[in-house]
């Protein structure tokens, strides 16, 4: 389904799927099935195959922090990309780098700000409830 939407774009447009908004639904369903397949096969694979699942899980854990901070990385990355006049050959690797840096920033914000504040607030809330 993912390959169909990505590689057969002209057919998807000509068939009217885009007008109905079904292209996004088909793409989303395809990605969901890929994730389900990865989850089902998670226990069957060896440790080397599991890194992608751990990474996706952590992206979910840090998703709010990534959401809040990713534009700083994207805007800085766009300036760097434009400043060095990188061609279209570098667009995909540079985009993957931007995603990875956004992940690292989300990780840092989660572990060094959000979670410590969350723990502090929970302790304070529990102390106030017990009084």
mmCIF file of N, CA and C in Angstrom:
data_model
loop_
_atom_site.group_PDB
_atom_site.id
_atom_site.type_symbol
_atom_site.label_atom_id
_atom_site.label_comp_id
_atom_site.label_asym_id
_atom_site.label_seq_id
_atom_site.Cartn_x
_atom_site.Cartn_y
_atom_site.Cartn_z
ATOM 1 N N UNK A 1 0.815 -1.190 0.000
ATOM 2 C CA UNK A 1 0.000 0.000 0.000
ATOM 3 C C UNK A 1 0.863 1.260 0.000
ATOM 4 N N UNK A 2 1.916 1.223 0.802
ATOM 5 C CA UNK A 2 2.831 2.368 0.849
ATOM 6 C C UNK A 2 3.521 2.526 -0.501
ATOM 7 N N UNK A 3 4.000 1.440 -1.036
ATOM 8 C CA UNK A 3 4.667 1.493 -2.344
ATOM 9 C C UNK A 3 3.703 1.952 -3.432
ATOM 10 N N UNK A 4 2.477 1.489 -3.366
ATOM 11 C CA UNK A 4 1.463 1.884 -4.348
ATOM 12 C C UNK A 4 1.281 3.395 -4.360
ATOM 13 N N UNK A 5 1.128 3.998 -3.199
ATOM 14 C CA UNK A 5 0.895 5.441 -3.115
ATOM 15 C C UNK A 5 2.136 6.220 -3.529
ATOM 16 N N UNK A 6 3.311 5.734 -3.129
ATOM 17 C CA UNK A 6 4.550 6.479 -3.408
ATOM 18 C C UNK A 6 4.986 6.323 -4.865
ATOM 19 N N UNK A 7 4.993 5.118 -5.371
ATOM 20 C CA UNK A 7 5.565 4.876 -6.695
ATOM 21 C C UNK A 7 4.581 5.034 -7.852
ATOM 22 N N UNK A 8 3.303 4.935 -7.576
ATOM 23 C CA UNK A 8 2.311 5.063 -8.640
ATOM 24 C C UNK A 8 1.456 6.314 -8.432
ATOM 25 N N UNK A 9 2.140 7.420 -8.130
ATOM 26 C CA UNK A 9 1.448 8.681 -7.847
ATOM 27 C C UNK A 9 0.556 9.132 -8.986
ATOM 28 N N UNK A 10 1.028 9.021 -10.204
ATOM 29 C CA UNK A 10 0.229 9.499 -11.333
ATOM 30 C C UNK A 10 -1.074 8.705 -11.449
ATOM 31 N N UNK A 11 -1.005 7.401 -11.247
ATOM 32 C CA UNK A 11 -2.222 6.596 -11.283
ATOM 33 C C UNK A 11 -3.154 6.961 -10.136
ATOM 34 N N UNK A 12 -2.575 7.196 -8.965
ATOM 35 C CA UNK A 12 -3.375 7.551 -7.791
ATOM 36 C C UNK A 12 -4.127 8.856 -8.048
ATOM 37 N N UNK A 13 -3.456 9.841 -8.652
ATOM 38 C CA UNK A 13 -4.114 11.116 -8.970
ATOM 39 C C UNK A 13 -5.180 10.927 -10.049
ATOM 40 N N UNK A 14 -4.838 10.187 -11.084
ATOM 41 C CA UNK A 14 -5.772 10.002 -12.196
ATOM 42 C C UNK A 14 -6.990 9.172 -11.806
ATOM 43 N N UNK A 15 -6.842 8.286 -10.848
ATOM 44 C CA UNK A 15 -7.954 7.421 -10.458
ATOM 45 C C UNK A 15 -8.971 8.121 -9.562
ATOM 46 N N UNK A 16 -8.622 9.311 -9.070
ATOM 47 C CA UNK A 16 -9.547 10.054 -8.224
ATOM 48 C C UNK A 16 -9.412 9.763 -6.744
ATOM 49 N N UNK A 17 -8.425 8.941 -6.379
ATOM 50 C CA UNK A 17 -8.232 8.630 -4.963
ATOM 51 C C UNK A 17 -7.859 9.873 -4.154
ATOM 52 N N UNK A 18 -7.102 10.763 -4.778
ATOM 53 C CA UNK A 18 -6.693 11.982 -4.093
ATOM 54 C C UNK A 18 -7.899 12.874 -3.833
ATOM 55 N N UNK A 19 -8.784 12.991 -4.799
ATOM 56 C CA UNK A 19 -9.974 13.826 -4.637
ATOM 57 C C UNK A 19 -10.845 13.338 -3.484
ATOM 58 N N UNK A 20 -10.863 12.041 -3.273
ATOM 59 C CA UNK A 20 -11.653 11.468 -2.186
ATOM 60 C C UNK A 20 -10.886 11.431 -0.860
ATOM 61 N N UNK A 21 -9.603 11.730 -0.912
ATOM 62 C CA UNK A 21 -8.776 11.682 0.286
ATOM 63 C C UNK A 21 -8.357 10.281 0.675
ATOM 64 N N UNK A 22 -8.556 9.339 -0.222
ATOM 65 C CA UNK A 22 -8.229 7.950 0.090
ATOM 66 C C UNK A 22 -6.738 7.653 0.008
ATOM 67 N N UNK A 23 -5.998 8.505 -0.674
ATOM 68 C CA UNK A 23 -4.558 8.265 -0.764
ATOM 69 C C UNK A 23 -3.911 8.293 0.618
ATOM 70 N N UNK A 24 -4.330 9.222 1.455
ATOM 71 C CA UNK A 24 -3.776 9.316 2.807
ATOM 72 C C UNK A 24 -4.225 8.120 3.641
ATOM 73 N N UNK A 25 -5.466 7.696 3.462
ATOM 74 C CA UNK A 25 -5.977 6.535 4.205
ATOM 75 C C UNK A 25 -5.228 5.267 3.820
ATOM 76 N N UNK A 26 -4.989 5.076 2.534
ATOM 77 C CA UNK A 26 -4.260 3.889 2.070
ATOM 78 C C UNK A 26 -2.831 3.914 2.591
ATOM 79 N N UNK A 27 -2.189 5.080 2.513
ATOM 80 C CA UNK A 27 -0.821 5.219 3.011
ATOM 81 C C UNK A 27 -0.768 4.943 4.509
ATOM 82 N N UNK A 28 -1.697 5.497 5.279
ATOM 83 C CA UNK A 28 -1.727 5.290 6.728
ATOM 84 C C UNK A 28 -1.968 3.832 7.077
ATOM 85 N N UNK A 29 -2.874 3.200 6.372
ATOM 86 C CA UNK A 29 -3.149 1.787 6.611
ATOM 87 C C UNK A 29 -1.917 0.937 6.290
ATOM 88 N N UNK A 30 -1.222 1.269 5.225
ATOM 89 C CA UNK A 30 -0.008 0.544 4.871
ATOM 90 C C UNK A 30 1.066 0.679 5.935
ATOM 91 N N UNK A 31 1.257 1.884 6.441
ATOM 92 C CA UNK A 31 2.248 2.100 7.505
ATOM 93 C C UNK A 31 1.830 1.355 8.771
ATOM 94 N N UNK A 32 0.533 1.392 9.095
ATOM 95 C CA UNK A 32 0.034 0.673 10.269
ATOM 96 C C UNK A 32 0.289 -0.828 10.140
ATOM 97 N N UNK A 33 0.073 -1.373 8.947
ATOM 98 C CA UNK A 33 0.319 -2.802 8.733
ATOM 99 C C UNK A 33 1.806 -3.134 8.849
ATOM 100 N N UNK A 34 2.661 -2.228 8.382
ATOM 101 C CA UNK A 34 4.110 -2.437 8.533
ATOM 102 C C UNK A 34 4.477 -2.467 10.012
ATOM 103 N N UNK A 35 3.952 -1.518 10.779
ATOM 104 C CA UNK A 35 4.241 -1.482 12.211
ATOM 105 C C UNK A 35 3.698 -2.725 12.919
ATOM 106 N N UNK A 36 2.524 -3.172 12.534
ATOM 107 C CA UNK A 36 1.951 -4.387 13.106
ATOM 108 C C UNK A 36 2.826 -5.591 12.775
ATOM 109 N N UNK A 37 3.286 -5.665 11.540
ATOM 110 C CA UNK A 37 4.162 -6.756 11.137
ATOM 111 C C UNK A 37 5.469 -6.719 11.948
ATOM 112 N N UNK A 38 6.017 -5.524 12.138
ATOM 113 C CA UNK A 38 7.229 -5.409 12.939
ATOM 114 C C UNK A 38 6.980 -5.868 14.372
ATOM 115 N N UNK A 39 5.832 -5.511 14.917
ATOM 116 C CA UNK A 39 5.504 -5.898 16.285
ATOM 117 C C UNK A 39 5.352 -7.414 16.418
ATOM 118 N N UNK A 40 4.650 -8.019 15.481
ATOM 119 C CA UNK A 40 4.426 -9.467 15.523
ATOM 120 C C UNK A 40 5.747 -10.217 15.372
ATOM 121 N N UNK A 41 6.601 -9.738 14.509
ATOM 122 C CA UNK A 41 7.875 -10.414 14.270
ATOM 123 C C UNK A 41 8.968 -9.987 15.236
ATOM 124 N N UNK A 42 8.638 -9.127 16.165
ATOM 125 C CA UNK A 42 9.624 -8.631 17.133
ATOM 126 C C UNK A 42 10.236 -9.771 17.937
ATOM 127 N N UNK A 43 9.418 -10.685 18.414
ATOM 128 C CA UNK A 43 9.936 -11.768 19.241
ATOM 129 C C UNK A 43 10.696 -12.800 18.421
ATOM 130 N N UNK A 44 10.417 -12.868 17.116
ATOM 131 C CA UNK A 44 11.077 -13.871 16.275
ATOM 132 C C UNK A 44 12.468 -13.434 15.834
ATOM 133 N N UNK A 45 12.731 -12.132 15.819
ATOM 134 C CA UNK A 45 14.015 -11.637 15.327
ATOM 135 C C UNK A 45 15.089 -11.690 16.389
ATOM 136 N N UNK A 46 16.324 -11.493 15.957
ATOM 137 C CA UNK A 46 17.404 -11.451 16.927
ATOM 138 C C UNK A 46 17.585 -10.019 17.420
ATOM 139 N N UNK A 47 18.520 -9.821 18.332
ATOM 140 C CA UNK A 47 18.723 -8.510 18.955
ATOM 141 C C UNK A 47 19.072 -7.414 17.947
ATOM 142 N N UNK A 48 19.812 -7.756 16.901
ATOM 143 C CA UNK A 48 20.213 -6.757 15.917
ATOM 144 C C UNK A 48 19.007 -6.226 15.143
ATOM 145 N N UNK A 49 17.982 -7.055 14.975
ATOM 146 C CA UNK A 49 16.797 -6.638 14.238
ATOM 147 C C UNK A 49 15.869 -5.762 15.071
ATOM 148 N N UNK A 50 16.049 -5.724 16.361
ATOM 149 C CA UNK A 50 15.110 -5.038 17.247
ATOM 150 C C UNK A 50 15.426 -3.558 17.439
ATOM 151 N N UNK A 51 16.537 -3.066 16.988
ATOM 152 C CA UNK A 51 16.891 -1.675 17.239
ATOM 153 C C UNK A 51 15.871 -0.718 16.655
ATOM 154 N N UNK A 52 15.306 -1.048 15.490
ATOM 155 C CA UNK A 52 14.331 -0.154 14.868
ATOM 156 C C UNK A 52 13.065 -0.079 15.716
ATOM 157 N N UNK A 53 12.663 -1.191 16.312
ATOM 158 C CA UNK A 53 11.488 -1.174 17.172
ATOM 159 C C UNK A 53 11.739 -0.367 18.445
ATOM 160 N N UNK A 54 12.925 -0.514 19.012
ATOM 161 C CA UNK A 54 13.260 0.282 20.202
ATOM 162 C C UNK A 54 13.278 1.764 19.858
ATOM 163 N N UNK A 55 13.801 2.096 18.688
ATOM 164 C CA UNK A 55 13.873 3.492 18.271
ATOM 165 C C UNK A 55 12.466 4.059 18.069
ATOM 166 N N UNK A 56 11.590 3.300 17.432
ATOM 167 C CA UNK A 56 10.212 3.749 17.227
ATOM 168 C C UNK A 56 9.511 3.908 18.577
ATOM 169 N N UNK A 57 9.749 2.983 19.504
ATOM 170 C CA UNK A 57 9.150 3.079 20.837
ATOM 171 C C UNK A 57 9.616 4.348 21.542
ATOM 172 N N UNK A 58 10.903 4.625 21.478
ATOM 173 C CA UNK A 58 11.421 5.836 22.118
ATOM 174 C C UNK A 58 10.922 7.104 21.431
ATOM 175 N N UNK A 59 10.735 7.046 20.117
ATOM 176 C CA UNK A 59 10.145 8.193 19.419
ATOM 177 C C UNK A 59 8.746 8.459 19.973
ATOM 178 N N UNK A 60 8.020 7.407 20.316
ATOM 179 C CA UNK A 60 6.702 7.568 20.918
ATOM 180 C C UNK A 60 6.784 8.133 22.327
ATOM 181 N N UNK A 61 7.746 7.660 23.110
ATOM 182 C CA UNK A 61 7.904 8.150 24.479
ATOM 183 C C UNK A 61 8.267 9.630 24.484
ATOM 184 N N UNK A 62 9.154 10.028 23.589
ATOM 185 C CA UNK A 62 9.610 11.417 23.545
ATOM 186 C C UNK A 62 8.806 12.266 22.568
ATOM 187 N N UNK A 63 7.694 11.743 22.079
ATOM 188 C CA UNK A 63 6.978 12.406 20.984
ATOM 189 C C UNK A 63 6.541 13.822 21.321
ATOM 190 N N UNK A 64 6.075 14.066 22.544
ATOM 191 C CA UNK A 64 5.623 15.418 22.880
ATOM 192 C C UNK A 64 6.794 16.384 22.895
ATOM 193 N N UNK A 65 7.915 15.965 23.463
ATOM 194 C CA UNK A 65 9.100 16.832 23.498
ATOM 195 C C UNK A 65 9.645 17.055 22.090
ATOM 196 N N UNK A 66 9.614 16.011 21.258
ATOM 197 C CA UNK A 66 10.045 16.169 19.867
ATOM 198 C C UNK A 66 9.117 17.139 19.151
ATOM 199 N N UNK A 67 7.820 16.993 19.389
ATOM 200 C CA UNK A 67 6.829 17.886 18.775
ATOM 201 C C UNK A 67 7.086 19.345 19.171
ATOM 202 N N UNK A 68 7.407 19.578 20.444
ATOM 203 C CA UNK A 68 7.612 20.940 20.917
ATOM 204 C C UNK A 68 8.902 21.569 20.406
ATOM 205 N N UNK A 69 9.928 20.763 20.146
ATOM 206 C CA UNK A 69 11.244 21.322 19.844
ATOM 207 C C UNK A 69 11.734 21.090 18.419
ATOM 208 N N UNK A 70 11.033 20.271 17.637
ATOM 209 C CA UNK A 70 11.583 19.896 16.328
ATOM 210 C C UNK A 70 11.734 21.081 15.373
ATOM 211 N N UNK A 71 10.901 22.089 15.505
ATOM 212 C CA UNK A 71 11.003 23.209 14.559
ATOM 213 C C UNK A 71 12.299 23.994 14.728
ATOM 214 N N UNK A 72 12.851 24.014 15.939
ATOM 215 C CA UNK A 72 14.159 24.658 16.117
ATOM 216 C C UNK A 72 15.208 23.945 15.269
ATOM 217 N N UNK A 73 15.166 22.629 15.282
ATOM 218 C CA UNK A 73 16.106 21.825 14.506
ATOM 219 C C UNK A 73 15.842 21.988 13.011
ATOM 220 N N UNK A 74 14.581 21.971 12.615
ATOM 221 C CA UNK A 74 14.221 22.084 11.197
ATOM 222 C C UNK A 74 14.652 23.450 10.647
ATOM 223 N N UNK A 75 14.360 24.509 11.383
ATOM 224 C CA UNK A 75 14.726 25.846 10.905
ATOM 225 C C UNK A 75 16.233 26.017 10.821
ATOM 226 N N UNK A 76 16.955 25.548 11.827
ATOM 227 C CA UNK A 76 18.416 25.618 11.786
ATOM 228 C C UNK A 76 18.957 24.755 10.649
ATOM 229 N N UNK A 77 18.395 23.558 10.482
ATOM 230 C CA UNK A 77 18.825 22.666 9.407
ATOM 231 C C UNK A 77 18.582 23.264 8.033
ATOM 232 N N UNK A 78 17.445 23.932 7.866
ATOM 233 C CA UNK A 78 17.148 24.576 6.580
ATOM 234 C C UNK A 78 18.143 25.682 6.278
ATOM 235 N N UNK A 79 18.516 26.434 7.305
ATOM 236 C CA UNK A 79 19.525 27.495 7.102
ATOM 237 C C UNK A 79 20.882 26.904 6.717
ATOM 238 N N UNK A 80 21.259 25.825 7.399
ATOM 239 C CA UNK A 80 22.533 25.168 7.089
ATOM 240 C C UNK A 80 22.505 24.598 5.678
ATOM 241 N N UNK A 81 21.406 23.951 5.314
ATOM 242 C CA UNK A 81 21.261 23.364 3.980
ATOM 243 C C UNK A 81 21.377 24.447 2.915
ATOM 244 N N UNK A 82 20.746 25.580 3.161
ATOM 245 C CA UNK A 82 20.790 26.683 2.194
ATOM 246 C C UNK A 82 22.166 27.354 2.175
ATOM 247 N N UNK A 83 22.774 27.533 3.349
ATOM 248 C CA UNK A 83 24.070 28.200 3.435
ATOM 249 C C UNK A 83 25.140 27.426 2.672
ATOM 250 N N UNK A 84 25.171 26.110 2.839
ATOM 251 C CA UNK A 84 26.170 25.286 2.162
ATOM 252 C C UNK A 84 25.759 24.905 0.750
ATOM 253 N N UNK A 85 24.586 25.350 0.318
ATOM 254 C CA UNK A 85 24.067 25.112 -1.028
ATOM 255 C C UNK A 85 24.169 23.630 -1.418
ATOM 256 N N UNK A 86 23.663 22.808 -0.514
ATOM 257 C CA UNK A 86 23.662 21.378 -0.770
ATOM 258 C C UNK A 86 22.621 21.068 -1.836
ATOM 259 N N UNK A 87 22.938 20.202 -2.722
ATOM 260 C CA UNK A 87 22.031 19.861 -3.818
ATOM 261 C C UNK A 87 20.980 18.859 -3.385
ATOM 262 N N UNK A 88 20.127 18.514 -4.320
ATOM 263 C CA UNK A 88 19.030 17.595 -4.024
ATOM 264 C C UNK A 88 19.530 16.185 -3.694
ATOM 265 N N UNK A 89 20.758 15.866 -4.071
ATOM 266 C CA UNK A 89 21.320 14.556 -3.724
ATOM 267 C C UNK A 89 21.479 14.387 -2.220
ATOM 268 N N UNK A 90 21.600 15.489 -1.502
ATOM 269 C CA UNK A 90 21.804 15.447 -0.060
ATOM 270 C C UNK A 90 20.512 15.620 0.727
ATOM 271 N N UNK A 91 19.391 15.784 0.053
ATOM 272 C CA UNK A 91 18.135 16.079 0.736
ATOM 273 C C UNK A 91 17.685 14.937 1.651
ATOM 274 N N UNK A 92 17.685 13.718 1.189
ATOM 275 C CA UNK A 92 17.224 12.594 2.019
ATOM 276 C C UNK A 92 18.179 12.328 3.183
ATOM 277 N N UNK A 93 19.496 12.235 2.964
ATOM 278 C CA UNK A 93 20.376 12.032 4.122
ATOM 279 C C UNK A 93 20.302 13.192 5.112
ATOM 280 N N UNK A 94 20.172 14.412 4.601
ATOM 281 C CA UNK A 94 20.080 15.567 5.488
ATOM 282 C C UNK A 94 18.770 15.537 6.268
ATOM 283 N N UNK A 95 17.693 15.117 5.627
ATOM 284 C CA UNK A 95 16.398 14.998 6.317
ATOM 285 C C UNK A 95 16.471 13.941 7.412
ATOM 286 N N UNK A 96 17.130 12.826 7.139
ATOM 287 C CA UNK A 96 17.305 11.793 8.164
ATOM 288 C C UNK A 96 18.141 12.317 9.327
ATOM 289 N N UNK A 97 19.138 13.137 9.017
ATOM 290 C CA UNK A 97 19.942 13.758 10.060
ATOM 291 C C UNK A 97 19.083 14.700 10.909
ATOM 292 N N UNK A 98 18.212 15.452 10.269
ATOM 293 C CA UNK A 98 17.313 16.363 10.986
ATOM 294 C C UNK A 98 16.387 15.565 11.913
ATOM 295 N N UNK A 99 15.874 14.453 11.434
ATOM 296 C CA UNK A 99 15.010 13.613 12.268
ATOM 297 C C UNK A 99 15.787 13.078 13.462
ATOM 298 N N UNK A 100 17.013 12.637 13.230
ATOM 299 C CA UNK A 100 17.827 12.099 14.313
ATOM 300 C C UNK A 100 18.172 13.172 15.337
ATOM 301 N N UNK A 101 18.532 14.364 14.883
ATOM 302 C CA UNK A 101 18.851 15.462 15.804
ATOM 303 C C UNK A 101 17.597 15.880 16.574
ATOM 304 N N UNK A 102 16.444 15.880 15.921
ATOM 305 C CA UNK A 102 15.184 16.182 16.612
ATOM 306 C C UNK A 102 14.910 15.141 17.692
ATOM 307 N N UNK A 103 15.194 13.890 17.384
ATOM 308 C CA UNK A 103 15.057 12.814 18.370
ATOM 309 C C UNK A 103 15.980 13.061 19.564
ATOM 310 N N UNK A 104 17.234 13.418 19.292
ATOM 311 C CA UNK A 104 18.180 13.668 20.381
ATOM 312 C C UNK A 104 17.753 14.846 21.245
ATOM 313 N N UNK A 105 17.248 15.904 20.624
ATOM 314 C CA UNK A 105 16.776 17.058 21.380
ATOM 315 C C UNK A 105 15.552 16.677 22.216
ATOM 316 N N UNK A 106 14.630 15.902 21.646
ATOM 317 C CA UNK A 106 13.479 15.423 22.401
ATOM 318 C C UNK A 106 13.901 14.556 23.575
ATOM 319 N N UNK A 107 14.895 13.706 23.354
ATOM 320 C CA UNK A 107 15.441 12.861 24.415
ATOM 321 C C UNK A 107 16.000 13.713 25.550
ATOM 322 N N UNK A 108 16.786 14.725 25.179
ATOM 323 C CA UNK A 108 17.402 15.592 26.188
ATOM 324 C C UNK A 108 16.347 16.369 26.979
ATOM 325 N N UNK A 109 15.376 16.937 26.288
ATOM 326 C CA UNK A 109 14.325 17.700 26.967
ATOM 327 C C UNK A 109 13.516 16.771 27.888
ATOM 328 N N UNK A 110 13.213 15.562 27.420
ATOM 329 C CA UNK A 110 12.450 14.611 28.235
ATOM 330 C C UNK A 110 13.221 14.240 29.492
ATOM 331 N N UNK A 111 14.487 13.840 29.339
ATOM 332 C CA UNK A 111 15.250 13.320 30.466
ATOM 333 C C UNK A 111 15.802 14.380 31.402
ATOM 334 N N UNK A 112 16.040 15.582 30.906
ATOM 335 C CA UNK A 112 16.663 16.599 31.740
ATOM 336 C C UNK A 112 15.725 17.732 32.127
ATOM 337 N N UNK A 113 14.499 17.735 31.605
ATOM 338 C CA UNK A 113 13.540 18.759 32.008
ATOM 339 C C UNK A 113 12.175 18.160 32.337
ATOM 340 N N UNK A 114 11.515 17.598 31.346
ATOM 341 C CA UNK A 114 10.132 17.153 31.517
ATOM 342 C C UNK A 114 9.980 16.104 32.613
ATOM 343 N N UNK A 115 10.773 15.062 32.551
ATOM 344 C CA UNK A 115 10.615 13.975 33.517
ATOM 345 C C UNK A 115 11.029 14.398 34.923
ATOM 346 N N UNK A 116 12.149 15.120 35.111
ATOM 347 C CA UNK A 116 12.454 15.586 36.471
ATOM 348 C C UNK A 116 11.357 16.500 37.043
ATOM 349 N N UNK A 117 10.823 17.398 36.229
ATOM 350 C CA UNK A 117 9.737 18.264 36.696
ATOM 351 C C UNK A 117 8.498 17.434 37.008
ATOM 352 N N UNK A 118 8.210 16.460 36.170
ATOM 353 C CA UNK A 118 7.071 15.580 36.385
ATOM 354 C C UNK A 118 7.206 14.811 37.703
ATOM 355 N N UNK A 119 8.383 14.275 37.969
ATOM 356 C CA UNK A 119 8.628 13.543 39.220
ATOM 357 C C UNK A 119 8.469 14.483 40.412
ATOM 358 N N UNK A 120 9.027 15.678 40.307
ATOM 359 C CA UNK A 120 8.926 16.657 41.394
ATOM 360 C C UNK A 120 7.465 17.014 41.665
ATOM 361 N N UNK A 121 6.692 17.255 40.604
ATOM 362 C CA UNK A 121 5.285 17.606 40.766
ATOM 363 C C UNK A 121 4.493 16.454 41.383
ATOM 364 N N UNK A 122 4.779 15.241 40.976
ATOM 365 C CA UNK A 122 4.074 14.089 41.540
ATOM 366 C C UNK A 122 4.374 13.930 43.022
ATOM 367 N N UNK A 123 5.649 14.102 43.397
ATOM 368 C CA UNK A 123 6.001 14.014 44.819
ATOM 369 C C UNK A 123 5.292 15.099 45.611
ATOM 370 N N UNK A 124 5.276 16.298 45.082
ATOM 371 C CA UNK A 124 4.610 17.418 45.764
ATOM 372 C C UNK A 124 3.117 17.153 45.857
ATOM 373 N N UNK A 125 2.508 16.641 44.808
ATOM 374 C CA UNK A 125 1.068 16.334 44.798
ATOM 375 C C UNK A 125 0.739 15.269 45.846
ATOM 376 N N UNK A 126 1.569 14.235 45.921
ATOM 377 C CA UNK A 126 1.325 13.162 46.881
ATOM 378 C C UNK A 126 1.481 13.678 48.312
ATOM 379 N N UNK A 127 2.483 14.532 48.552
ATOM 380 C CA UNK A 127 2.672 15.107 49.886
ATOM 381 C C UNK A 127 1.479 15.974 50.280
ATOM 382 N N UNK A 128 0.950 16.768 49.356
ATOM 383 C CA UNK A 128 -0.179 17.626 49.657
ATOM 384 C C UNK A 128 -1.439 16.818 49.908
ATOM 385 N N UNK A 129 -1.620 15.710 49.191
ATOM 386 C CA UNK A 129 -2.791 14.865 49.396
ATOM 387 C C UNK A 129 -2.749 14.170 50.743
ATOM 388 N N UNK A 130 -1.549 13.825 51.203
ATOM 389 C CA UNK A 130 -1.435 13.105 52.472
ATOM 390 C C UNK A 130 -1.613 14.028 53.669
ATOM 391 N N UNK A 131 -1.509 15.327 53.470
ATOM 392 C CA UNK A 131 -1.700 16.266 54.600
ATOM 393 C C UNK A 131 -3.130 16.455 54.804
#
